Amino acid sequence: MTTQQTVKVQLVRSPIGCKVSHRATVRGLGLRKLNSVSELQDTPAVRGMINKIAYLVKVL
């Protein structure tokens, strides 16, 4: 049995006034409201999304 590595991401800044692609990335990570937390699998694709919007999120 292999255990998947996960990463928790919290939205700490509002995506209002950001680029449309950055807003779409926030939604793609499953984040809706401010301070919402999403637990995702730790894959290179997810890491790239987090790096793209690093100024909006905090990794827990």
Short mmCIF file of N, CA, C and O in Angstrom, two decimals:
data_model
loop_
_atom_site.label_atom_id
_atom_site.label_comp_id
_atom_site.label_asym_id
_atom_site.label_seq_id
_atom_site.Cartn_x
_atom_site.Cartn_y
_atom_site.Cartn_z
N MET A 1 0.83 -1.19 0.00
CA MET A 1 0.00 0.00 0.00
C MET A 1 0.88 1.25 0.00
O MET A 1 1.78 1.38 0.82
N THR A 2 0.62 2.14 -0.93
CA THR A 2 1.35 3.40 -0.98
C THR A 2 0.46 4.52 -0.50
O THR A 2 -0.74 4.57 -0.81
N THR A 3 1.04 5.40 0.28
CA THR A 3 0.26 6.55 0.77
C THR A 3 0.59 7.76 -0.09
O THR A 3 1.76 8.04 -0.35
N GLN A 4 -0.44 8.44 -0.54
CA GLN A 4 -0.25 9.63 -1.36
C GLN A 4 0.16 10.80 -0.47
O GLN A 4 -0.41 11.01 0.59
N GLN A 5 1.15 11.54 -0.92
CA GLN A 5 1.53 12.76 -0.23
C GLN A 5 0.49 13.83 -0.54
O GLN A 5 0.01 13.92 -1.67
N THR A 6 0.12 14.60 0.46
CA THR A 6 -0.85 15.67 0.25
C THR A 6 -0.26 17.00 0.70
O THR A 6 0.72 17.04 1.46
N VAL A 7 -0.86 18.05 0.20
CA VAL A 7 -0.46 19.40 0.57
C VAL A 7 -1.74 20.19 0.85
O VAL A 7 -2.72 20.08 0.13
N LYS A 8 -1.72 20.95 1.95
CA LYS A 8 -2.87 21.79 2.31
C LYS A 8 -2.56 23.22 1.89
O LYS A 8 -1.49 23.74 2.17
N VAL A 9 -3.53 23.83 1.23
CA VAL A 9 -3.37 25.19 0.73
C VAL A 9 -4.51 26.04 1.26
O VAL A 9 -5.67 25.62 1.25
N GLN A 10 -4.18 27.24 1.74
CA GLN A 10 -5.18 28.16 2.28
C GLN A 10 -5.14 29.46 1.48
O GLN A 10 -4.07 30.01 1.22
N LEU A 11 -6.31 29.95 1.08
CA LEU A 11 -6.42 31.22 0.37
C LEU A 11 -6.36 32.36 1.38
O LEU A 11 -7.22 32.47 2.25
N VAL A 12 -5.32 33.20 1.30
CA VAL A 12 -5.14 34.26 2.29
C VAL A 12 -5.33 35.66 1.71
O VAL A 12 -5.44 36.62 2.47
N ARG A 13 -5.35 35.79 0.38
CA ARG A 13 -5.63 37.08 -0.25
C ARG A 13 -6.72 36.91 -1.28
O ARG A 13 -6.83 35.86 -1.91
N SER A 14 -7.51 37.94 -1.48
CA SER A 14 -8.62 37.88 -2.42
C SER A 14 -8.10 37.93 -3.86
O SER A 14 -7.22 38.73 -4.18
N PRO A 15 -8.66 37.11 -4.74
CA PRO A 15 -8.27 37.17 -6.15
C PRO A 15 -8.95 38.30 -6.93
O PRO A 15 -8.75 38.42 -8.13
N ILE A 16 -9.73 39.13 -6.24
CA ILE A 16 -10.35 40.27 -6.91
C ILE A 16 -9.25 41.22 -7.38
O ILE A 16 -8.34 41.56 -6.63
N GLY A 17 -9.32 41.62 -8.62
CA GLY A 17 -8.33 42.52 -9.18
C GLY A 17 -7.12 41.80 -9.76
O GLY A 17 -6.20 42.44 -10.25
N CYS A 18 -7.10 40.47 -9.70
CA CYS A 18 -6.01 39.68 -10.26
C CYS A 18 -6.34 39.32 -11.70
O CYS A 18 -7.45 39.51 -12.17
N LYS A 19 -5.35 38.74 -12.37
CA LYS A 19 -5.56 38.26 -13.73
C LYS A 19 -6.62 37.16 -13.73
O LYS A 19 -6.76 36.43 -12.76
N VAL A 20 -7.32 37.05 -14.85
CA VAL A 20 -8.36 36.04 -14.98
C VAL A 20 -7.77 34.64 -14.85
O VAL A 20 -8.35 33.76 -14.24
N SER A 21 -6.59 34.44 -15.40
CA SER A 21 -5.96 33.11 -15.32
C SER A 21 -5.59 32.76 -13.89
O SER A 21 -5.65 31.59 -13.50
N HIS A 22 -5.25 33.76 -13.08
CA HIS A 22 -4.93 33.50 -11.68
C HIS A 22 -6.19 33.15 -10.90
O HIS A 22 -6.17 32.29 -10.03
N ARG A 23 -7.30 33.81 -11.23
CA ARG A 23 -8.57 33.47 -10.59
C ARG A 23 -8.98 32.04 -10.92
O ARG A 23 -9.45 31.29 -10.07
N ALA A 24 -8.77 31.66 -12.18
CA ALA A 24 -9.10 30.31 -12.61
C ALA A 24 -8.23 29.28 -11.90
O ALA A 24 -8.69 28.18 -11.56
N THR A 25 -6.99 29.63 -11.64
CA THR A 25 -6.09 28.73 -10.92
C THR A 25 -6.55 28.54 -9.49
O THR A 25 -6.52 27.43 -8.96
N VAL A 26 -6.99 29.61 -8.85
CA VAL A 26 -7.53 29.53 -7.49
C VAL A 26 -8.72 28.59 -7.45
O VAL A 26 -8.80 27.70 -6.59
N ARG A 27 -9.62 28.72 -8.42
CA ARG A 27 -10.79 27.85 -8.48
C ARG A 27 -10.39 26.41 -8.79
O ARG A 27 -10.97 25.47 -8.28
N GLY A 28 -9.37 26.25 -9.62
CA GLY A 28 -8.89 24.93 -9.97
C GLY A 28 -8.30 24.18 -8.78
O GLY A 28 -8.32 22.95 -8.74
N LEU A 29 -7.78 24.93 -7.83
CA LEU A 29 -7.25 24.32 -6.61
C LEU A 29 -8.36 24.03 -5.60
O LEU A 29 -8.10 23.49 -4.53
N GLY A 30 -9.59 24.41 -5.92
CA GLY A 30 -10.71 24.13 -5.04
C GLY A 30 -10.91 25.14 -3.94
O GLY A 30 -11.55 24.85 -2.93
N LEU A 31 -10.37 26.34 -4.14
CA LEU A 31 -10.50 27.40 -3.13
C LEU A 31 -11.60 28.35 -3.56
O LEU A 31 -11.67 28.76 -4.71
N ARG A 32 -12.47 28.70 -2.61
CA ARG A 32 -13.57 29.60 -2.92
C ARG A 32 -13.45 30.90 -2.13
O ARG A 32 -13.08 31.92 -2.67
N LYS A 33 -13.77 30.84 -0.85
CA LYS A 33 -13.78 32.04 -0.03
C LYS A 33 -12.42 32.25 0.63
O LYS A 33 -11.59 31.34 0.67
N LEU A 34 -12.23 33.43 1.16
CA LEU A 34 -11.01 33.75 1.90
C LEU A 34 -10.87 32.80 3.08
O LEU A 34 -11.85 32.44 3.72
N ASN A 35 -9.67 32.37 3.35
CA ASN A 35 -9.31 31.45 4.43
C ASN A 35 -9.84 30.03 4.21
O ASN A 35 -9.77 29.23 5.13
N SER A 36 -10.34 29.72 3.02
CA SER A 36 -10.75 28.34 2.76
C SER A 36 -9.51 27.49 2.56
O SER A 36 -8.49 27.95 2.07
N VAL A 37 -9.60 26.23 2.97
CA VAL A 37 -8.46 25.31 2.91
C VAL A 37 -8.83 24.15 2.01
O VAL A 37 -9.95 23.63 2.07
N SER A 38 -7.88 23.74 1.18
CA SER A 38 -8.07 22.61 0.30
C SER A 38 -6.89 21.67 0.46
O SER A 38 -5.73 22.11 0.50
N GLU A 39 -7.17 20.36 0.56
CA GLU A 39 -6.11 19.36 0.68
C GLU A 39 -6.01 18.63 -0.66
O GLU A 39 -6.97 18.02 -1.12
N LEU A 40 -4.84 18.72 -1.29
CA LEU A 40 -4.64 18.20 -2.63
C LEU A 40 -3.49 17.22 -2.65
O LEU A 40 -2.62 17.24 -1.78
N GLN A 41 -3.46 16.38 -3.69
CA GLN A 41 -2.33 15.48 -3.87
C GLN A 41 -1.12 16.30 -4.28
O GLN A 41 -1.24 17.27 -5.02
N ASP A 42 0.04 15.92 -3.79
CA ASP A 42 1.27 16.65 -4.06
C ASP A 42 1.87 16.17 -5.37
O ASP A 42 2.70 15.26 -5.40
N THR A 43 1.43 16.78 -6.48
CA THR A 43 1.93 16.43 -7.81
C THR A 43 2.63 17.65 -8.41
O THR A 43 2.43 18.78 -7.94
N PRO A 44 3.45 17.44 -9.43
CA PRO A 44 4.10 18.60 -10.07
C PRO A 44 3.11 19.61 -10.64
O PRO A 44 3.36 20.81 -10.60
N ALA A 45 1.96 19.14 -11.13
CA ALA A 45 0.95 20.05 -11.67
C ALA A 45 0.39 20.95 -10.57
O ALA A 45 0.24 22.17 -10.77
N VAL A 46 0.08 20.37 -9.43
CA VAL A 46 -0.45 21.14 -8.30
C VAL A 46 0.60 22.10 -7.78
O VAL A 46 0.30 23.26 -7.47
N ARG A 47 1.85 21.65 -7.70
CA ARG A 47 2.93 22.53 -7.25
C ARG A 47 3.09 23.73 -8.19
O ARG A 47 3.32 24.86 -7.74
N GLY A 48 2.95 23.50 -9.49
CA GLY A 48 3.04 24.59 -10.46
C GLY A 48 1.91 25.59 -10.28
O GLY A 48 2.12 26.80 -10.39
N MET A 49 0.70 25.09 -10.00
CA MET A 49 -0.44 25.99 -9.76
C MET A 49 -0.21 26.83 -8.51
O MET A 49 -0.51 28.02 -8.48
N ILE A 50 0.33 26.19 -7.47
CA ILE A 50 0.61 26.91 -6.23
C ILE A 50 1.66 27.98 -6.46
O ILE A 50 1.54 29.11 -5.97
N ASN A 51 2.71 27.66 -7.22
CA ASN A 51 3.76 28.64 -7.51
C ASN A 51 3.23 29.82 -8.30
O ASN A 51 3.67 30.95 -8.11
N LYS A 52 2.27 29.56 -9.19
CA LYS A 52 1.70 30.62 -10.02
C LYS A 52 0.97 31.66 -9.18
O LYS A 52 1.03 32.85 -9.48
N ILE A 53 0.28 31.21 -8.12
CA ILE A 53 -0.51 32.13 -7.30
C ILE A 53 0.04 32.17 -5.87
O ILE A 53 -0.71 32.30 -4.91
N ALA A 54 1.34 32.08 -5.73
CA ALA A 54 1.97 32.02 -4.41
C ALA A 54 1.67 33.26 -3.57
O ALA A 54 1.65 33.19 -2.34
N TYR A 55 1.41 34.39 -4.22
CA TYR A 55 1.11 35.63 -3.49
C TYR A 55 -0.31 35.65 -2.92
O TYR A 55 -0.65 36.55 -2.15
N LEU A 56 -1.13 34.67 -3.31
CA LEU A 56 -2.51 34.60 -2.83
C LEU A 56 -2.74 33.52 -1.80
O LEU A 56 -3.74 33.55 -1.09
N VAL A 57 -1.85 32.52 -1.74
CA VAL A 57 -2.09 31.36 -0.92
C VAL A 57 -0.97 31.14 0.09
O VAL A 57 0.12 31.70 -0.03
N LYS A 58 -1.28 30.29 1.07
CA LYS A 58 -0.30 29.87 2.06
C LYS A 58 -0.37 28.35 2.13
O LYS A 58 -1.45 27.77 2.19
N VAL A 59 0.80 27.70 2.10
CA VAL A 59 0.86 26.25 2.21
C VAL A 59 0.97 25.91 3.68
O VAL A 59 1.85 26.38 4.38
N LEU A 60 0.04 25.08 4.15
CA LEU A 60 0.01 24.71 5.57
C LEU A 60 0.78 23.44 5.81
O LEU A 60 0.96 22.62 4.99
#
